[in-house]
């Protein structure tokens, strides 16, 4: 509601409007890559509003859609943040166990760094990575982040970390990390990575996590992975 009025009623949409060609290929480019990327993101939001004004044109829906857009700095660097909430148990990890969000139905395709590049098939440089945990364990987690350019088969939490021969060929980065111990949480900032990546078939990268030490987790512990991507093209 805006000023007591529902935007779904303010924005009048007829059948002609509903089929407007809002695919990114029809957008007029400006020659400014950063501006064109913003146009693409906003066009996707507008397309949803036109397709379903009753649900998507409310103030709450519009704000939610805009908030979901990737954080892009003035220099074009994108920060992608993904939370992983592990299962509600305290089953200890051993070396080479997978860390995931379910022991039976983990997130399909692996976890996602969403809209890491400006457009499908574009390239970027992974500059640095921040990993945080809600569990201030005295023996902090040591792990590895596996990044893929394609969706992979998810691995159950606490199962042996294993990737097929075909899927390992889509691996584009493997980043080891060692968490530091804090008063309320554990965290690490892995800097100066300089890893070149190219997206395939979209703007996202997928990832999985492997434990490299014996680790006692907290019930429903939350891991947050924040990766920074600098555009190349």
mmCIF file of C-alpha atoms in Angstrom:
data_model
loop_
_atom_site.group_PDB
_atom_site.id
_atom_site.type_symbol
_atom_site.label_atom_id
_atom_site.label_comp_id
_atom_site.label_asym_id
_atom_site.label_seq_id
_atom_site.Cartn_x
_atom_site.Cartn_y
_atom_site.Cartn_z
ATOM 1 C CA UNK A 1 0.000 0.000 0.000
ATOM 2 C CA UNK A 2 1.257 3.488 -0.860
ATOM 3 C CA UNK A 3 -0.672 6.452 0.526
ATOM 4 C CA UNK A 4 -3.504 4.070 1.345
ATOM 5 C CA UNK A 5 -3.661 2.814 -2.251
ATOM 6 C CA UNK A 6 -2.628 -0.584 -3.605
ATOM 7 C CA UNK A 7 -0.123 -0.198 -6.448
ATOM 8 C CA UNK A 8 -1.793 -3.120 -8.200
ATOM 9 C CA UNK A 9 -4.790 -0.830 -8.732
ATOM 10 C CA UNK A 10 -2.708 2.249 -9.525
ATOM 11 C CA UNK A 11 -0.733 0.506 -12.287
ATOM 12 C CA UNK A 12 -3.259 -0.295 -14.998
ATOM 13 C CA UNK A 13 -2.219 -3.284 -17.101
ATOM 14 C CA UNK A 14 -4.089 -4.500 -20.167
ATOM 15 C CA UNK A 15 -3.455 -7.498 -22.399
ATOM 16 C CA UNK A 16 -1.181 -5.493 -24.697
ATOM 17 C CA UNK A 17 1.000 -4.433 -21.780
ATOM 18 C CA UNK A 18 1.233 -8.017 -20.546
ATOM 19 C CA UNK A 19 3.190 -9.122 -23.594
ATOM 20 C CA UNK A 20 5.689 -6.276 -23.751
ATOM 21 C CA UNK A 21 9.053 -7.594 -25.057
ATOM 22 C CA UNK A 22 11.134 -7.150 -21.924
ATOM 23 C CA UNK A 23 13.759 -9.777 -22.680
ATOM 24 C CA UNK A 24 17.241 -8.414 -22.115
ATOM 25 C CA UNK A 25 18.027 -8.846 -25.801
ATOM 26 C CA UNK A 26 15.483 -6.130 -26.651
ATOM 27 C CA UNK A 27 16.870 -3.541 -24.253
ATOM 28 C CA UNK A 28 18.558 -0.552 -25.828
ATOM 29 C CA UNK A 29 22.171 -0.494 -24.684
ATOM 30 C CA UNK A 30 23.960 2.661 -23.636
ATOM 31 C CA UNK A 31 27.572 1.614 -24.082
ATOM 32 C CA UNK A 32 27.987 1.872 -20.303
ATOM 33 C CA UNK A 33 28.252 -1.714 -19.052
ATOM 34 C CA UNK A 34 27.407 -0.877 -15.438
ATOM 35 C CA UNK A 35 24.327 1.089 -16.491
ATOM 36 C CA UNK A 36 23.221 -1.626 -18.903
ATOM 37 C CA UNK A 37 23.472 -4.232 -16.136
ATOM 38 C CA UNK A 38 21.254 -2.091 -13.916
ATOM 39 C CA UNK A 39 18.780 -1.753 -16.793
ATOM 40 C CA UNK A 40 18.724 -5.545 -17.173
ATOM 41 C CA UNK A 41 18.093 -6.113 -13.464
ATOM 42 C CA UNK A 42 15.334 -3.501 -13.306
ATOM 43 C CA UNK A 43 13.730 -4.850 -16.486
ATOM 44 C CA UNK A 44 13.450 -8.261 -14.834
ATOM 45 C CA UNK A 45 11.664 -6.676 -11.866
ATOM 46 C CA UNK A 46 9.345 -4.720 -14.179
ATOM 47 C CA UNK A 47 8.543 -7.845 -16.192
ATOM 48 C CA UNK A 48 7.327 -9.582 -13.033
ATOM 49 C CA UNK A 49 5.112 -6.596 -12.180
ATOM 50 C CA UNK A 50 3.531 -6.591 -15.640
ATOM 51 C CA UNK A 51 3.035 -10.358 -15.667
ATOM 52 C CA UNK A 52 1.327 -10.485 -12.265
ATOM 53 C CA UNK A 53 0.329 -6.984 -11.120
ATOM 54 C CA UNK A 54 -2.039 -8.200 -8.405
ATOM 55 C CA UNK A 55 0.803 -9.808 -6.456
ATOM 56 C CA UNK A 56 3.973 -8.187 -7.792
ATOM 57 C CA UNK A 57 2.913 -4.517 -7.914
ATOM 58 C CA UNK A 58 2.407 -4.079 -4.184
ATOM 59 C CA UNK A 59 4.920 -1.883 -2.407
ATOM 60 C CA UNK A 60 6.151 -4.845 -0.355
ATOM 61 C CA UNK A 61 6.712 -7.015 -3.438
ATOM 62 C CA UNK A 62 8.560 -4.254 -5.294
ATOM 63 C CA UNK A 63 10.813 -3.502 -2.324
ATOM 64 C CA UNK A 64 11.545 -7.214 -1.880
ATOM 65 C CA UNK A 65 12.464 -7.561 -5.564
ATOM 66 C CA UNK A 66 14.746 -4.519 -5.483
ATOM 67 C CA UNK A 67 16.386 -5.688 -2.256
ATOM 68 C CA UNK A 68 17.175 -9.036 -3.883
ATOM 69 C CA UNK A 69 19.309 -7.392 -6.575
ATOM 70 C CA UNK A 70 23.054 -7.977 -6.052
ATOM 71 C CA UNK A 71 25.045 -5.354 -4.150
ATOM 72 C CA UNK A 72 27.149 -3.556 -6.750
ATOM 73 C CA UNK A 73 29.811 -1.030 -5.786
ATOM 74 C CA UNK A 74 30.720 2.098 -7.713
ATOM 75 C CA UNK A 75 33.619 0.226 -9.315
ATOM 76 C CA UNK A 76 31.308 -2.547 -10.488
ATOM 77 C CA UNK A 77 32.355 -5.106 -7.865
ATOM 78 C CA UNK A 78 29.482 -7.397 -6.894
ATOM 79 C CA UNK A 79 29.163 -8.894 -3.418
ATOM 80 C CA UNK A 80 27.163 -12.126 -3.400
ATOM 81 C CA UNK A 81 26.071 -13.437 -0.009
ATOM 82 C CA UNK A 82 24.623 -16.881 0.712
ATOM 83 C CA UNK A 83 23.514 -18.308 4.066
ATOM 84 C CA UNK A 84 23.712 -22.027 4.745
ATOM 85 C CA UNK A 85 21.733 -23.245 7.742
ATOM 86 C CA UNK A 86 22.978 -26.671 8.735
ATOM 87 C CA UNK A 87 20.598 -29.314 10.158
ATOM 88 C CA UNK A 88 19.194 -29.146 13.689
ATOM 89 C CA UNK A 89 21.733 -31.544 15.168
ATOM 90 C CA UNK A 90 25.238 -31.485 16.603
ATOM 91 C CA UNK A 91 26.703 -34.432 14.720
ATOM 92 C CA UNK A 92 30.444 -33.849 14.496
ATOM 93 C CA UNK A 93 32.170 -33.531 11.137
ATOM 94 C CA UNK A 94 35.267 -35.496 10.273
ATOM 95 C CA UNK A 95 37.869 -34.707 7.640
ATOM 96 C CA UNK A 96 36.395 -34.739 4.100
ATOM 97 C CA UNK A 97 32.761 -34.564 5.239
ATOM 98 C CA UNK A 98 30.354 -32.363 3.298
ATOM 99 C CA UNK A 99 28.793 -29.400 5.078
ATOM 100 C CA UNK A 100 25.266 -28.766 3.855
ATOM 101 C CA UNK A 101 21.729 -27.803 4.858
ATOM 102 C CA UNK A 102 20.156 -31.265 5.033
ATOM 103 C CA UNK A 103 21.104 -34.870 5.717
ATOM 104 C CA UNK A 104 18.646 -36.135 3.094
ATOM 105 C CA UNK A 105 17.507 -33.313 0.783
ATOM 106 C CA UNK A 106 20.233 -30.676 0.412
ATOM 107 C CA UNK A 107 19.738 -27.643 -1.818
ATOM 108 C CA UNK A 108 19.442 -28.930 -5.372
ATOM 109 C CA UNK A 109 22.336 -28.065 -7.669
ATOM 110 C CA UNK A 110 24.533 -26.842 -4.844
ATOM 111 C CA UNK A 111 24.469 -23.412 -3.229
ATOM 112 C CA UNK A 112 24.482 -20.298 -5.405
ATOM 113 C CA UNK A 113 26.360 -17.040 -5.778
ATOM 114 C CA UNK A 114 23.579 -15.247 -7.647
ATOM 115 C CA UNK A 115 24.210 -12.717 -10.447
ATOM 116 C CA UNK A 116 27.970 -12.748 -9.966
ATOM 117 C CA UNK A 117 28.601 -11.522 -13.524
ATOM 118 C CA UNK A 118 26.924 -8.828 -15.605
ATOM 119 C CA UNK A 119 25.352 -11.130 -18.177
ATOM 120 C CA UNK A 120 25.270 -14.783 -19.171
ATOM 121 C CA UNK A 121 28.657 -16.015 -20.308
ATOM 122 C CA UNK A 122 30.548 -13.002 -18.955
ATOM 123 C CA UNK A 123 33.765 -13.198 -16.934
ATOM 124 C CA UNK A 124 34.897 -11.827 -13.585
ATOM 125 C CA UNK A 125 37.667 -12.057 -11.014
ATOM 126 C CA UNK A 126 36.947 -13.461 -7.564
ATOM 127 C CA UNK A 127 38.858 -10.992 -5.399
ATOM 128 C CA UNK A 128 38.149 -12.134 -1.857
ATOM 129 C CA UNK A 129 35.894 -14.264 0.314
ATOM 130 C CA UNK A 130 34.431 -13.813 3.790
ATOM 131 C CA UNK A 131 33.137 -16.829 5.706
ATOM 132 C CA UNK A 132 31.282 -16.438 9.000
ATOM 133 C CA UNK A 133 29.730 -18.885 11.442
ATOM 134 C CA UNK A 134 27.181 -18.335 14.189
ATOM 135 C CA UNK A 135 29.073 -20.857 16.334
ATOM 136 C CA UNK A 136 32.046 -19.475 18.339
ATOM 137 C CA UNK A 137 33.592 -22.934 18.649
ATOM 138 C CA UNK A 138 36.972 -23.103 20.368
ATOM 139 C CA UNK A 139 38.134 -25.474 17.650
ATOM 140 C CA UNK A 140 37.187 -23.498 14.573
ATOM 141 C CA UNK A 141 36.250 -24.987 11.240
ATOM 142 C CA UNK A 142 38.851 -25.530 8.558
ATOM 143 C CA UNK A 143 37.249 -26.053 5.185
ATOM 144 C CA UNK A 144 37.319 -25.759 1.415
ATOM 145 C CA UNK A 145 34.917 -23.955 -0.862
ATOM 146 C CA UNK A 146 34.426 -25.621 -4.249
ATOM 147 C CA UNK A 147 33.021 -23.280 -6.924
ATOM 148 C CA UNK A 148 31.487 -24.639 -10.140
ATOM 149 C CA UNK A 149 30.239 -22.932 -13.294
ATOM 150 C CA UNK A 150 27.344 -25.413 -13.552
ATOM 151 C CA UNK A 151 24.816 -26.912 -11.149
ATOM 152 C CA UNK A 152 26.183 -30.048 -9.484
ATOM 153 C CA UNK A 153 24.806 -32.929 -7.466
ATOM 154 C CA UNK A 154 24.328 -31.751 -3.895
ATOM 155 C CA UNK A 155 25.944 -33.796 -1.117
ATOM 156 C CA UNK A 156 24.118 -34.630 2.120
ATOM 157 C CA UNK A 157 25.354 -32.985 5.289
ATOM 158 C CA UNK A 158 27.891 -35.129 7.153
ATOM 159 C CA UNK A 159 28.256 -37.500 4.196
ATOM 160 C CA UNK A 160 31.629 -38.080 2.569
ATOM 161 C CA UNK A 161 32.317 -35.214 0.175
ATOM 162 C CA UNK A 162 32.288 -36.673 -3.331
ATOM 163 C CA UNK A 163 31.898 -35.102 -6.773
ATOM 164 C CA UNK A 164 31.513 -37.123 -9.967
ATOM 165 C CA UNK A 165 34.178 -37.218 -12.680
ATOM 166 C CA UNK A 166 31.895 -35.269 -15.013
ATOM 167 C CA UNK A 167 31.034 -32.596 -12.451
ATOM 168 C CA UNK A 168 34.608 -32.030 -11.301
ATOM 169 C CA UNK A 169 35.309 -30.818 -14.847
ATOM 170 C CA UNK A 170 33.031 -27.843 -14.121
ATOM 171 C CA UNK A 171 35.119 -26.808 -11.102
ATOM 172 C CA UNK A 172 36.458 -23.267 -11.540
ATOM 173 C CA UNK A 173 37.914 -22.550 -8.089
ATOM 174 C CA UNK A 174 38.824 -24.307 -4.847
ATOM 175 C CA UNK A 175 39.480 -22.059 -1.868
ATOM 176 C CA UNK A 176 40.751 -23.341 1.494
ATOM 177 C CA UNK A 177 39.896 -21.349 4.613
ATOM 178 C CA UNK A 178 40.574 -21.493 8.352
ATOM 179 C CA UNK A 179 38.076 -19.750 10.609
ATOM 180 C CA UNK A 180 39.280 -17.498 13.401
ATOM 181 C CA UNK A 181 37.708 -17.751 16.860
ATOM 182 C CA UNK A 182 35.583 -14.829 18.051
ATOM 183 C CA UNK A 183 33.577 -14.019 21.166
ATOM 184 C CA UNK A 184 30.165 -14.436 19.518
ATOM 185 C CA UNK A 185 30.998 -16.011 16.165
ATOM 186 C CA UNK A 186 33.857 -17.351 14.081
ATOM 187 C CA UNK A 187 34.976 -15.822 10.804
ATOM 188 C CA UNK A 188 37.722 -15.457 8.237
ATOM 189 C CA UNK A 189 38.533 -13.064 5.404
ATOM 190 C CA UNK A 190 40.419 -14.734 2.544
ATOM 191 C CA UNK A 191 42.047 -11.966 0.509
ATOM 192 C CA UNK A 192 44.037 -11.438 -2.698
ATOM 193 C CA UNK A 193 42.524 -14.395 -4.525
ATOM 194 C CA UNK A 194 42.623 -13.024 -8.077
ATOM 195 C CA UNK A 195 40.816 -16.040 -9.555
ATOM 196 C CA UNK A 196 39.384 -15.574 -13.040
ATOM 197 C CA UNK A 197 35.932 -17.091 -13.620
ATOM 198 C CA UNK A 198 33.549 -17.310 -16.569
ATOM 199 C CA UNK A 199 29.854 -18.035 -16.119
ATOM 200 C CA UNK A 200 28.186 -20.689 -18.275
ATOM 201 C CA UNK A 201 24.554 -20.447 -19.331
ATOM 202 C CA UNK A 202 23.689 -17.742 -16.822
ATOM 203 C CA UNK A 203 25.073 -15.211 -14.346
ATOM 204 C CA UNK A 204 25.525 -17.523 -11.348
ATOM 205 C CA UNK A 205 28.143 -19.804 -9.832
ATOM 206 C CA UNK A 206 27.381 -22.865 -7.695
ATOM 207 C CA UNK A 207 29.358 -24.078 -4.702
ATOM 208 C CA UNK A 208 29.799 -26.871 -2.160
ATOM 209 C CA UNK A 209 31.668 -26.959 1.161
ATOM 210 C CA UNK A 210 34.006 -29.602 2.557
ATOM 211 C CA UNK A 211 35.327 -29.916 6.121
ATOM 212 C CA UNK A 212 39.091 -30.303 6.469
ATOM 213 C CA UNK A 213 39.186 -30.969 10.208
ATOM 214 C CA UNK A 214 37.184 -32.626 12.959
ATOM 215 C CA UNK A 215 34.585 -30.020 13.855
ATOM 216 C CA UNK A 216 31.797 -29.941 16.452
ATOM 217 C CA UNK A 217 28.967 -27.831 14.988
ATOM 218 C CA UNK A 218 26.126 -26.051 16.726
ATOM 219 C CA UNK A 219 22.486 -27.011 16.269
ATOM 220 C CA UNK A 220 21.217 -25.207 13.125
ATOM 221 C CA UNK A 221 24.513 -23.346 12.842
ATOM 222 C CA UNK A 222 24.498 -20.637 10.172
ATOM 223 C CA UNK A 223 27.414 -20.295 7.780
ATOM 224 C CA UNK A 224 27.513 -17.201 5.580
ATOM 225 C CA UNK A 225 29.647 -17.037 2.450
ATOM 226 C CA UNK A 226 30.226 -13.549 1.000
ATOM 227 C CA UNK A 227 32.198 -13.487 -2.240
ATOM 228 C CA UNK A 228 33.304 -10.386 -4.149
ATOM 229 C CA UNK A 229 33.425 -10.513 -7.939
ATOM 230 C CA UNK A 230 35.075 -7.832 -10.091
ATOM 231 C CA UNK A 231 33.772 -7.706 -13.688
ATOM 232 C CA UNK A 232 36.138 -8.333 -16.576
ATOM 233 C CA UNK A 233 33.704 -7.818 -19.453
#
